[in-house]
Amino acid sequence: CDLASLRGLPAPGRGELLEAVTTVLGQGEPLGRGRALARALEAVLVGTVRGRLTPHAPRSGLGPSVEEELARLRLPRPEDPEPREVRLDPLRSALDGRREVLLQRLLVIGAAYGEPVAVASTGDGTALGTKWRLTWTPSVPARLDLAGARGVTAAQAAAGTLGETARREAADGGPTPAQVRAGLTAAARCDLPELVADRLREASEVLPETADLPELIAALDLLEALRRGHFPGTTSEARDSAGALTGELLETAVRSLPGLAGSDAPADATALVALADRAAARQLGLRMDRALADLAADGSPLVQGAALAVRVLLDLDPAAGLGERAAGWIDGATGPDARRALAKRLAGLLTATGPLLEVSPDALGPLLDRVDTLADQEFLDRLPALRGGFDALSPAARERLLTTVTERLGDRLDLSLDAPPELLALWAAADAAGLAALKALALPGAEPSSVPARPTHADAPAAEPVLPVPEHGIGTADRWRLLLGRHKDRLSGRARRYAQALDELYGRGRGEGADGLDGAPSGQGGGQEASFPTAREWAEELEALFGADVREEVLADAADAGRADVLAQLDPAAVRPSVELLSSVLSLAGGMPEAQLARLRPLVKRLVDELTRELATRVRPALSGLASPRPTRRPGGRLDLARTLRANLAHTRRLDDGRVVVVPERPVFGTRAGREADWRLILVVDVSGSM
């Protein structure tokens, strides 16, 4: 009511209610407490009561047909509106097969009756069973009436919907590989053999010409499922066509490997591993050998790591050599670019050979030795890059790798203290005092200690020069816990700060963010732990722990990952320019106050200047032409020997000994000249409101 009166409104509306509740109960936070308030307000403002269409409303033939089919298949109907979850095994049960087909058809026509739920699979296999969340809402009969224009049965409506989608895609200049794959999958799941045959012919025309490697691998998976009969809409002709198209797409995928040389996408590394598995099965090892060797030599850091790992998986290179290469990457990561390349190479390598490190001592041994022998400062400088590289593994894979590392460490000491250092010092002093008291008693039978007494300062010999020993205060086990991001509750106080600082970037999104450093869950509900740090506090903590250079690298990676709040903390003079970082900064232009934008302008200026300089280096030769050598009679340049000989062949003289020599009466020299290229540059700028 106060907000309404301040705004001159006769009564508060929904906006005033939401703002008041968020301000008073949520302390103005849109996140955290705001989520709980949003759930409560949804129940209060929206409610759970649903209506029903009047029985006298006209209906199409599709609605009653679907309701009758639901009754035959014993699925929830309008009389049972409560949500239910069902598990189906369509390959083993004929009833589940018919249920699966109907639910897929309703999903295609947009009836919103069944919502598919993700089902976990074992290993790298594909889950053959499905899980659905079913509920009959008032929108279902309304959508069925709308879709009734395309057919009076679910099969006819689904076929009409998919046919209209295909015509619309063709009118828009498509279809794209993703659209072809989606259409083929939907037709097969809906048990529409005619559409499956049409989509297979379309796939044979579109995929070999336009699909990239990840799309080809996804298409190969779909064709394999069709060939094995995992979908109901497959006939013998369709399975034969899928088998023939599989071989063609596999050949296309092998030919596309050189195009991965400049890729920086993890999906390409994953696709490379999947292709190597299929290529090995189809005996394409010789062609894969050549392509992988080229990628390992000239590819981007991510592709280099993946290519080297795949060569080991195909028994083209030994595993020990891969471990030595990885150890060499760690040694060479002395600068920002080298550390960034280290993270990318490790990510590509672990995408392909994560399980190999768990079972191969030859591959893991060099990494263990290198991580163990690094000095503390050298290890900490590389820790963010190492953590980013190993983040390519899932939390479960990193847990297994840490178990393997712990077993391999064996008798190496894990110097983690179970008590505070101060308390340990008091215990040691008490032990020394007790030993001195026993010696003072001169008990019978006590023999003098065989340990020689430490020389006092007066009779001590001259101290020998001591060589500097690298600092090694962080134990080997703690180092692996840090770079794998696991078992952080067992870290010492100093190492725990490093883990907490890196968790702000690498520990969120795949399970790690749900656990605090003490191992307790920190999801919904309150707690006594420290509050979530702001971007400024996190930047200060990173600089205190790692230094200014590594701080800028971590903040830049966070900005590339989508954390917009760290952009204001970046140093314009030290940040590494990239198109992704510039895009992240420009995306905030319309949502930040002027004070913060003023701090970002120097960063934008440096990014634009650096990227413009790099772009000019690449574009200028195409616009202005290259400087090429041009022959001239004027002396001053280098002598063009070939042109001089050709120009003076008529001026020859025979010597007394019979030799013929050329007299260079008209020498030709070489000079540099810029060749101009005719060009015309047109800039088309969209200034509409949507841009």
XYZ file of C-alpha atoms in Angstrom:
691
model
C 0.000 0.000 0.000
C 2.876 2.391 0.725
C 4.389 1.755 -2.716
C 1.013 2.341 -4.342
C 0.534 5.652 -2.527
C 4.083 6.782 -3.379
C 3.389 6.033 -7.039
C 0.002 7.728 -7.037
C -1.973 4.527 -7.597
C -5.458 4.046 -6.136
C -4.560 0.459 -5.058
C -1.496 -1.781 -5.151
C -1.130 -4.108 -8.098
C 0.821 -7.306 -8.696
C 4.066 -5.404 -9.307
C 3.855 -3.564 -5.994
C 3.108 -6.819 -4.159
C 6.106 -8.610 -5.693
C 8.471 -5.704 -5.015
C 7.292 -5.350 -1.408
C 7.606 -9.062 -0.647
C 11.066 -9.257 -2.255
C 12.269 -6.170 -0.372
C 10.931 -7.105 3.059
C 11.267 -10.903 3.119
C 14.070 -11.374 0.604
C 16.140 -8.305 1.525
C 16.096 -7.248 -2.124
C 17.971 -10.330 -3.391
C 16.660 -11.693 -6.711
C 18.665 -14.891 -6.151
C 19.027 -17.040 -3.041
C 16.040 -16.077 -0.898
C 14.300 -14.814 -4.011
C 13.934 -18.345 -5.372
C 12.038 -19.544 -2.295
C 9.782 -16.483 -2.467
C 9.114 -17.102 -6.162
C 7.958 -20.648 -5.446
C 5.654 -19.461 -2.647
C 4.245 -16.603 -4.721
C 3.569 -18.975 -7.615
C 1.306 -21.061 -5.390
C -0.427 -17.946 -3.998
C -0.853 -15.871 -7.164
C -1.306 -18.648 -9.739
C -2.827 -21.430 -7.672
C -3.347 -25.084 -8.549
C -7.040 -25.206 -9.504
C -7.653 -26.137 -13.136
C -10.796 -25.777 -15.173
C -12.370 -28.036 -17.785
C -13.916 -27.414 -21.152
C -17.684 -27.604 -21.285
C -18.970 -30.936 -22.674
C -21.170 -29.006 -25.138
C -18.160 -27.412 -26.894
C -17.598 -28.718 -30.447
C -14.595 -30.977 -30.796
C -12.605 -32.492 -33.645
C -12.289 -36.201 -34.178
C -8.693 -36.262 -32.887
C -9.607 -35.621 -29.238
C -12.002 -38.565 -28.776
C -9.659 -40.814 -30.778
C -6.736 -40.030 -28.471
C -8.867 -40.508 -25.340
C -10.012 -43.911 -26.557
C -6.428 -44.925 -27.304
C -5.316 -43.772 -23.848
C -8.036 -45.949 -22.327
C -6.909 -49.010 -24.317
C -3.280 -48.472 -23.266
C -4.244 -47.853 -19.599
C -2.678 -44.374 -19.450
C -3.968 -41.398 -17.401
C -7.168 -39.884 -18.843
C -9.242 -36.757 -18.075
C -10.809 -38.577 -15.105
C -7.321 -38.988 -13.600
C -5.644 -35.526 -13.826
C -2.956 -36.142 -11.190
C 0.628 -36.289 -12.548
C 2.185 -39.738 -12.869
C 5.588 -41.062 -13.872
C 5.816 -44.213 -15.961
C 8.799 -46.241 -17.124
C 8.562 -47.922 -20.511
C 10.611 -50.687 -22.101
C 9.389 -50.585 -25.728
C 11.882 -53.172 -27.040
C 10.715 -55.892 -24.640
C 7.027 -55.187 -24.114
C 4.536 -54.810 -26.967
C 2.237 -52.752 -24.710
C 5.077 -50.394 -23.781
C 5.954 -50.140 -27.460
C 2.438 -48.926 -28.337
C 2.500 -46.532 -25.389
C 5.846 -45.118 -26.488
C 4.602 -44.521 -30.037
C 1.467 -42.701 -28.839
C 3.405 -40.495 -26.423
C 5.902 -39.607 -29.134
C 3.080 -38.697 -31.532
C 1.417 -36.477 -28.913
C 4.773 -34.836 -28.253
C 5.207 -34.062 -31.966
C 1.782 -32.462 -32.358
C 2.378 -30.371 -29.203
C -0.368 -31.793 -26.993
C 1.796 -31.362 -23.846
C 0.437 -34.581 -22.346
C 3.720 -36.408 -21.723
C 7.064 -34.878 -20.808
C 10.132 -37.115 -21.388
C 12.491 -37.496 -18.442
C 16.189 -38.149 -18.977
C 17.267 -41.728 -18.253
C 20.849 -42.476 -17.229
C 22.724 -45.104 -19.201
C 25.560 -47.431 -18.192
C 29.019 -46.524 -19.475
C 29.034 -45.250 -23.041
C 25.902 -47.156 -23.992
C 22.517 -45.744 -24.931
C 19.519 -46.188 -22.653
C 16.876 -48.270 -24.450
C 14.153 -47.664 -21.862
C 12.290 -44.373 -21.448
C 10.658 -42.472 -18.622
C 7.692 -40.087 -18.947
C 5.920 -37.642 -16.660
C 2.231 -37.745 -17.655
C -0.480 -35.282 -16.702
C -3.827 -34.339 -18.282
C -4.219 -30.574 -18.226
C -6.884 -28.351 -19.843
C -4.360 -27.442 -22.541
C -4.280 -31.045 -23.849
C -7.800 -31.124 -25.351
C -7.321 -27.575 -26.653
C -4.117 -28.547 -28.457
C -5.737 -31.725 -29.770
C -8.534 -29.681 -31.284
C -6.011 -27.402 -32.989
C -4.003 -30.356 -34.326
C -7.208 -32.025 -35.551
C -6.901 -30.052 -38.764
C -4.059 -32.401 -39.794
C -5.804 -35.701 -39.081
C -8.410 -37.554 -37.043
C -5.909 -39.966 -35.479
C -2.647 -39.418 -33.670
C -0.708 -41.062 -36.525
C -2.286 -38.805 -39.162
C -1.778 -35.658 -37.051
C 1.871 -36.515 -36.364
C 2.538 -37.231 -40.045
C 0.874 -33.968 -41.060
C 2.849 -31.987 -38.477
C 6.184 -33.483 -39.538
C 5.350 -32.964 -43.213
C 4.496 -29.306 -42.611
C 7.741 -28.874 -40.660
C 9.737 -30.341 -43.562
C 8.041 -28.030 -46.081
C 8.723 -24.996 -43.893
C 12.389 -25.957 -43.539
C 12.728 -26.348 -47.302
C 11.108 -22.942 -47.878
C 13.628 -21.359 -45.481
C 16.578 -22.672 -47.489
C 17.133 -25.825 -45.471
C 17.064 -28.320 -44.151
C 20.170 -28.160 -41.994
C 21.906 -31.332 -40.742
C 20.362 -30.852 -37.297
C 16.886 -30.506 -38.823
C 17.369 -33.617 -40.948
C 18.478 -35.612 -37.916
C 15.602 -34.313 -35.768
C 13.048 -35.061 -38.474
C 14.383 -38.574 -39.042
C 14.370 -39.304 -35.303
C 10.812 -38.040 -34.860
C 9.518 -40.018 -37.862
C 11.155 -43.217 -36.601
C 9.896 -42.796 -33.028
C 6.358 -42.059 -34.255
C 6.318 -45.262 -36.365
C 5.903 -43.503 -39.722
C 7.811 -45.667 -42.247
C 7.056 -43.492 -45.283
C 8.445 -40.386 -43.620
C 11.481 -42.390 -42.470
C 12.249 -43.341 -46.070
C 11.862 -39.718 -47.220
C 14.131 -38.436 -44.473
C 16.761 -41.070 -45.217
C 16.903 -39.937 -48.845
C 17.159 -36.344 -47.649
C 19.942 -37.270 -45.226
C 21.956 -38.939 -47.998
C 21.884 -35.637 -49.917
C 22.381 -33.113 -47.094
C 24.671 -34.713 -44.501
C 27.719 -35.582 -46.677
C 27.802 -32.035 -48.062
C 27.071 -29.783 -45.065
C 27.488 -31.651 -41.760
C 30.517 -31.057 -39.532
C 32.206 -33.816 -37.542
C 30.001 -33.701 -34.377
C 26.888 -33.696 -36.555
C 28.229 -36.632 -38.546
C 28.906 -38.596 -35.357
C 25.386 -37.872 -34.074
C 23.978 -38.983 -37.438
C 26.048 -42.181 -37.303
C 24.609 -42.965 -33.863
C 21.088 -42.463 -35.182
C 21.718 -44.619 -38.245
C 23.167 -47.361 -36.046
C 19.988 -47.329 -33.943
C 17.896 -47.523 -37.113
C 19.992 -50.368 -38.467
C 19.584 -52.344 -35.229
C 15.814 -51.763 -35.155
C 15.697 -49.754 -31.931
C 12.926 -47.560 -33.361
C 9.482 -48.893 -34.362
C 9.287 -47.042 -37.684
C 12.005 -49.044 -39.443
C 11.443 -51.531 -42.237
C 13.985 -53.860 -43.818
C 14.502 -51.370 -46.670
C 15.109 -48.563 -44.175
C 17.650 -50.668 -42.274
C 19.504 -51.439 -45.511
C 19.508 -47.756 -46.483
C 20.787 -46.807 -43.026
C 23.641 -49.307 -43.348
C 24.697 -47.979 -46.764
C 24.502 -44.368 -45.576
C 26.588 -45.248 -42.518
C 29.560 -46.221 -44.672
C 29.263 -43.059 -46.763
C 29.095 -40.792 -43.721
C 32.070 -42.554 -42.161
C 34.148 -41.834 -45.256
C 32.980 -38.211 -45.159
C 33.936 -37.907 -41.495
C 37.474 -39.155 -42.150
C 37.859 -36.681 -45.028
C 36.709 -33.831 -42.757
C 39.438 -34.390 -40.151
C 41.867 -31.752 -41.541
C 39.178 -29.143 -40.905
C 39.556 -29.667 -37.140
C 43.070 -28.202 -37.077
C 41.945 -24.797 -35.810
C 39.028 -25.927 -33.651
C 38.720 -24.899 -30.016
C 35.407 -26.652 -29.248
C 35.318 -29.598 -26.803
C 32.579 -31.180 -28.928
C 35.090 -31.630 -31.759
C 37.508 -33.453 -29.450
C 34.708 -35.758 -28.278
C 33.671 -36.385 -31.887
C 37.275 -37.199 -32.816
C 37.372 -39.934 -30.169
C 34.032 -41.352 -31.311
C 35.192 -41.368 -34.933
C 38.432 -43.146 -34.034
C 36.422 -45.907 -32.383
C 34.273 -46.372 -35.472
C 37.206 -46.000 -37.862
C 39.147 -48.678 -36.008
C 36.168 -51.010 -36.309
C 35.927 -50.328 -40.054
C 39.662 -50.772 -40.660
C 40.420 -47.202 -41.650
C 43.565 -47.133 -39.543
C 45.974 -46.032 -42.292
C 43.980 -42.949 -43.214
C 43.358 -42.157 -39.558
C 47.087 -42.473 -38.847
C 47.969 -39.793 -41.388
C 45.152 -37.454 -40.355
C 45.894 -37.791 -36.630
C 49.617 -37.184 -37.205
C 48.824 -33.928 -39.022
C 46.417 -32.802 -36.289
C 48.930 -33.634 -33.540
C 51.598 -31.577 -35.296
C 49.664 -28.557 -36.608
C 46.339 -28.472 -34.757
C 45.157 -26.127 -32.050
C 46.137 -27.031 -28.459
C 42.796 -28.733 -27.806
C 42.947 -30.769 -31.003
C 46.622 -31.623 -30.440
C 45.845 -33.156 -27.063
C 42.880 -35.111 -28.418
C 44.814 -36.340 -31.472
C 47.761 -37.537 -29.391
C 45.410 -39.363 -27.031
C 43.522 -41.025 -29.891
C 46.801 -42.222 -31.392
C 47.526 -43.993 -28.103
C 44.045 -45.531 -28.056
C 44.606 -46.873 -31.583
C 48.021 -48.326 -30.595
C 49.817 -45.961 -32.963
C 51.920 -44.429 -30.162
C 53.025 -45.820 -26.778
C 51.282 -44.656 -23.610
C 54.600 -43.732 -21.983
C 55.254 -41.182 -24.704
C 51.885 -39.556 -24.020
C 52.748 -39.188 -20.342
C 56.106 -37.641 -21.204
C 54.440 -35.190 -23.582
C 51.979 -34.145 -20.883
C 54.821 -33.671 -18.412
C 56.622 -31.534 -20.981
C 53.517 -29.351 -21.362
C 53.579 -28.736 -17.615
C 57.273 -27.810 -17.714
C 56.761 -25.367 -20.569
C 53.776 -23.556 -19.012
C 55.782 -20.549 -17.848
C 53.728 -17.735 -19.400
C 50.058 -16.793 -19.875
C 49.813 -18.188 -23.413
C 51.638 -21.382 -22.460
C 49.383 -21.910 -19.436
C 46.292 -21.376 -21.564
C 47.630 -23.895 -24.087
C 48.353 -26.324 -21.217
C 44.719 -26.194 -20.081
C 43.465 -26.767 -23.634
C 45.882 -29.638 -24.355
C 45.007 -31.379 -21.097
C 41.290 -30.919 -21.802
C 41.658 -32.492 -25.236
C 43.826 -35.308 -23.907
C 41.517 -36.138 -20.991
C 38.426 -36.003 -23.181
C 39.857 -38.979 -25.034
C 41.970 -40.848 -22.494
C 40.528 -40.117 -19.069
C 40.143 -43.843 -18.231
C 43.612 -44.561 -19.651
C 45.270 -42.666 -16.795
C 43.442 -44.896 -14.313
C 44.743 -48.170 -15.771
C 48.061 -47.289 -17.431
C 51.053 -46.736 -15.131
C 53.156 -45.632 -18.117
C 50.787 -42.741 -18.874
C 50.207 -41.660 -15.254
C 53.777 -42.076 -13.970
C 55.364 -39.026 -15.675
C 52.486 -36.822 -14.542
C 52.884 -38.013 -10.945
C 56.601 -37.305 -11.000
C 56.210 -33.871 -12.564
C 53.496 -32.716 -10.154
C 55.553 -34.040 -7.228
C 58.859 -32.390 -8.198
C 57.519 -28.893 -8.918
C 58.296 -26.263 -6.344
C 55.325 -24.761 -4.556
C 55.381 -21.498 -6.490
C 55.776 -23.289 -9.826
C 52.891 -25.594 -8.959
C 50.644 -22.734 -7.845
C 51.374 -20.774 -11.029
C 50.166 -23.766 -13.057
C 47.350 -24.812 -10.708
C 44.487 -22.880 -12.416
C 45.523 -24.230 -15.823
C 45.821 -27.780 -14.455
C 42.457 -27.497 -12.730
C 40.880 -26.179 -15.921
C 42.352 -29.042 -17.951
C 41.238 -31.775 -15.552
C 37.798 -30.155 -15.368
C 37.105 -31.884 -18.702
C 36.559 -35.060 -16.635
C 33.300 -35.616 -14.811
C 33.304 -35.477 -10.989
C 32.999 -39.279 -10.835
C 35.956 -39.725 -13.212
C 38.075 -37.328 -11.149
C 37.112 -39.244 -8.021
C 38.306 -42.506 -9.595
C 41.498 -40.868 -10.829
C 42.233 -39.523 -7.351
C 41.770 -43.028 -5.931
C 44.229 -44.367 -8.518
C 46.714 -41.612 -7.719
C 46.448 -42.333 -3.989
C 47.138 -46.015 -4.595
C 50.078 -45.187 -6.873
C 51.589 -42.833 -4.293
C 51.957 -45.812 -1.983
C 54.608 -45.048 0.630
C 54.899 -41.363 -0.215
C 54.110 -39.268 2.823
C 50.890 -37.300 3.002
C 51.915 -34.482 5.326
C 48.423 -33.311 6.249
C 48.230 -32.377 9.946
C 45.428 -33.709 12.118
C 45.950 -30.964 14.708
C 46.848 -27.255 14.536
C 50.594 -26.517 14.287
C 50.522 -24.548 17.539
C 49.107 -27.526 19.451
C 51.694 -29.844 17.901
C 54.456 -27.451 19.042
C 53.126 -27.518 22.606
C 53.067 -31.329 22.554
C 56.651 -31.457 21.290
C 57.785 -29.024 24.036
C 56.059 -31.143 26.687
C 57.782 -34.286 25.376
C 61.170 -32.562 25.511
C 60.546 -31.353 29.074
C 59.537 -34.825 30.180
C 62.668 -36.363 28.647
C 64.874 -33.773 30.392
C 63.189 -34.529 33.750
C 63.814 -38.255 33.353
C 67.477 -37.655 32.576
C 67.823 -35.442 35.653
C 66.583 -38.249 37.939
C 69.551 -40.468 36.983
C 67.552 -43.650 37.289
C 69.569 -46.879 37.772
C 70.089 -48.865 34.619
C 69.663 -45.869 32.378
C 72.241 -45.779 29.667
C 73.470 -42.587 28.107
C 71.894 -41.736 24.842
C 73.784 -42.900 21.818
C 72.683 -39.867 19.882
C 75.542 -37.326 19.788
C 74.749 -34.025 21.399
C 74.138 -31.042 19.172
C 77.246 -28.807 19.288
C 76.787 -25.500 21.016
C 77.391 -22.198 19.289
C 80.899 -21.891 20.752
C 82.302 -25.229 19.601
C 80.270 -25.547 16.430
C 82.336 -25.946 13.269
C 82.087 -23.471 10.449
C 78.812 -23.879 8.650
C 79.023 -25.284 5.157
C 77.211 -23.425 2.408
C 73.685 -24.826 2.034
C 72.271 -25.112 -1.469
C 68.815 -23.561 -1.902
C 66.108 -26.206 -1.698
C 62.842 -25.596 -3.592
C 59.924 -24.980 -1.305
C 57.683 -28.047 -1.091
C 55.188 -27.282 1.648
C 52.137 -28.649 -0.223
C 52.185 -32.438 -0.156
C 51.748 -34.582 -3.248
C 48.332 -35.882 -2.211
C 47.134 -32.355 -1.481
C 48.360 -31.219 -4.885
C 46.279 -33.860 -6.629
C 43.256 -33.001 -4.492
C 43.684 -29.392 -5.568
C 44.024 -29.988 -9.303
C 41.239 -32.607 -9.336
C 38.934 -30.599 -7.054
C 38.051 -33.561 -4.829
C 38.204 -34.298 -1.076
C 38.704 -30.637 -0.244
C 37.699 -31.313 3.381
C 41.025 -33.160 3.855
C 43.151 -30.214 2.754
C 45.220 -28.190 5.172
C 44.292 -24.605 5.953
C 46.637 -23.074 3.382
C 45.655 -25.415 0.557
C 41.980 -25.023 1.395
C 42.125 -21.330 0.484
C 43.415 -22.205 -2.990
C 40.656 -24.786 -3.458
C 37.960 -22.352 -2.369
C 39.255 -19.636 -4.690
C 39.292 -21.955 -7.724
C 35.892 -23.447 -6.890
C 34.313 -20.128 -7.803
C 35.209 -20.890 -11.428
C 35.641 -24.662 -11.775
C 33.588 -26.062 -8.897
C 30.139 -25.035 -10.039
C 27.623 -26.637 -12.338
C 28.447 -30.377 -12.271
C 28.007 -31.369 -8.642
C 30.941 -29.759 -6.883
C 29.014 -26.582 -6.091
C 26.563 -28.612 -4.003
C 29.218 -29.470 -1.426
C 31.048 -27.058 0.823
C 34.699 -27.341 1.704
C 33.764 -29.265 4.822
C 31.888 -31.840 2.756
C 28.461 -30.742 3.968
C 25.784 -29.954 1.422
C 25.161 -26.275 0.866
C 22.063 -26.311 -1.298
C 18.636 -25.153 -0.118
C 18.392 -23.844 3.411
C 20.604 -21.811 5.699
C 24.013 -22.395 7.194
C 26.786 -20.878 9.263
C 29.463 -20.911 6.560
C 30.953 -17.770 5.037
C 28.812 -15.825 2.586
C 29.265 -16.082 -1.165
C 32.150 -13.753 -2.090
C 31.610 -10.832 -4.405
C 33.630 -10.427 -7.595
C 35.853 -7.820 -5.955
C 36.559 -10.035 -2.940
C 37.261 -13.001 -5.205
C 39.659 -10.948 -7.341
C 41.513 -9.765 -4.245
C 41.745 -13.332 -2.953
C 43.107 -14.570 -6.279
C 45.756 -11.853 -6.348
C 46.794 -12.604 -2.763
C 47.104 -16.331 -3.489
C 48.414 -16.519 -7.062
C 49.668 -13.076 -8.007
C 48.452 -10.483 -10.483
C 49.250 -12.411 -13.682
C 47.420 -15.594 -12.747
C 44.572 -13.499 -11.322
C 43.976 -11.904 -14.710
C 44.011 -15.295 -16.411
C 41.430 -16.768 -14.020
C 39.166 -13.721 -14.234
C 39.369 -13.743 -18.043
C 38.409 -17.444 -18.088
C 35.497 -16.655 -15.769
C 34.357 -13.870 -18.109
C 34.564 -16.247 -21.087
C 32.494 -18.755 -19.103
C 29.707 -16.192 -18.673
C 30.439 -14.509 -15.341
C 29.710 -10.878 -16.172
C 30.359 -9.588 -12.659
C 34.133 -10.079 -12.995
C 34.524 -7.815 -16.021
C 34.835 -4.720 -13.882
C 37.758 -6.326 -12.010
C 39.871 -7.003 -15.101
C 42.985 -4.928 -15.649
C 42.802 -3.439 -19.173
C 46.590 -3.423 -19.467
C 47.083 -7.073 -18.507
C 44.070 -8.924 -19.916
C 44.488 -11.225 -22.919
C 42.402 -9.927 -25.841
C 39.861 -12.296 -27.378
C 36.669 -12.019 -29.355
C 34.768 -13.951 -26.664
C 35.855 -11.515 -23.953
C 34.893 -8.524 -26.105
C 31.465 -10.068 -26.753
C 30.941 -10.589 -23.014
C 31.822 -6.961 -22.284
C 29.611 -5.554 -25.036
C 26.669 -7.682 -23.925
C 26.509 -5.637 -20.696
C 26.302 -2.243 -22.399
C 22.557 -1.918 -21.936
C 22.268 -3.293 -18.409
C 24.921 -1.483 -16.351
C 24.971 1.974 -14.762
C 27.165 4.692 -16.199
C 29.685 4.472 -13.338
C 30.467 0.836 -14.130
C 30.458 1.424 -17.881
C 33.087 4.118 -17.422
C 35.398 1.537 -15.843
C 34.814 -0.889 -18.719
C 35.533 1.592 -21.519
C 39.371 1.365 -21.188
C 39.064 -2.423 -21.347
C 36.905 -2.250 -24.472
C 39.322 0.223 -26.083
C 42.325 -2.051 -25.559
C 40.427 -5.127 -26.750
C 39.292 -3.331 -29.902
C 42.785 -1.958 -30.573
C 44.468 -5.341 -30.172
C 41.897 -7.214 -32.224
C 41.993 -4.515 -34.911
C 45.769 -4.830 -35.108
C 45.521 -8.606 -35.525
C 42.731 -8.269 -38.095
C 44.675 -5.662 -40.068
C 47.649 -8.002 -40.294
C 45.422 -10.593 -41.954
C 43.242 -8.317 -44.081
C 45.729 -5.696 -45.325
C 47.453 -8.012 -47.864
C 44.077 -8.867 -49.382
C 43.106 -5.189 -49.697
C 46.380 -3.525 -50.681
C 48.254 -6.404 -52.305
C 51.562 -8.042 -51.452
C 54.992 -6.555 -52.026
C 56.445 -8.632 -54.866
C 59.846 -8.490 -56.634
C 59.979 -6.521 -59.909
C 62.869 -6.522 -62.417
C 64.595 -3.201 -63.158
C 67.677 -1.898 -65.040
C 68.494 0.519 -62.277
C 71.266 -0.666 -60.011
C 70.723 -0.664 -56.290
C 68.894 -3.869 -55.591
C 70.020 -7.470 -55.570
C 71.249 -8.905 -58.869
C 68.616 -11.111 -60.504
C 70.988 -13.765 -61.840
C 68.406 -15.777 -63.795
C 67.014 -12.761 -65.639
C 70.527 -11.414 -66.268
C 71.592 -14.671 -67.940
C 68.481 -14.797 -70.122
C 68.874 -11.131 -71.144
C 72.575 -11.544 -72.147
C 72.612 -14.892 -73.920
C 73.415 -13.071 -77.165
C 76.521 -11.496 -75.621
C 78.815 -14.478 -75.319
C 82.579 -14.890 -75.811
C 84.724 -17.974 -76.219
C 87.896 -18.080 -74.143
C 91.263 -19.526 -75.191
C 90.611 -22.773 -73.359
C 87.324 -23.266 -75.218
C 84.922 -22.208 -72.499
C 81.984 -19.976 -73.359
C 81.182 -17.144 -70.975
C 78.282 -14.672 -70.908
C 79.182 -10.992 -70.807
C 76.601 -9.190 -68.628
C 76.309 -6.041 -70.673
C 72.725 -5.488 -69.540
C 72.441 -6.570 -65.875
C 68.978 -6.956 -64.334
C 68.318 -6.104 -60.687
C 65.427 -6.888 -58.407
C 63.383 -4.330 -56.471
C 60.320 -4.524 -54.236
C 57.032 -3.146 -55.518
C 53.571 -3.128 -54.009
C 50.914 -4.694 -56.199
C 47.581 -2.982 -55.769
C 44.358 -4.968 -55.812
C 41.036 -3.519 -56.908
C 38.558 -3.901 -54.079
C 35.312 -2.474 -52.904
C 34.146 -2.652 -49.298
C 30.461 -2.349 -48.376
C 29.439 -2.112 -44.714
C 25.829 -3.103 -44.002
C 24.782 -2.018 -40.502
C 21.531 -3.117 -38.870
C 20.258 -0.280 -36.661
C 16.862 -1.748 -35.846
C 15.613 -2.068 -32.319
C 16.227 -5.816 -32.213
C 19.972 -5.221 -32.663
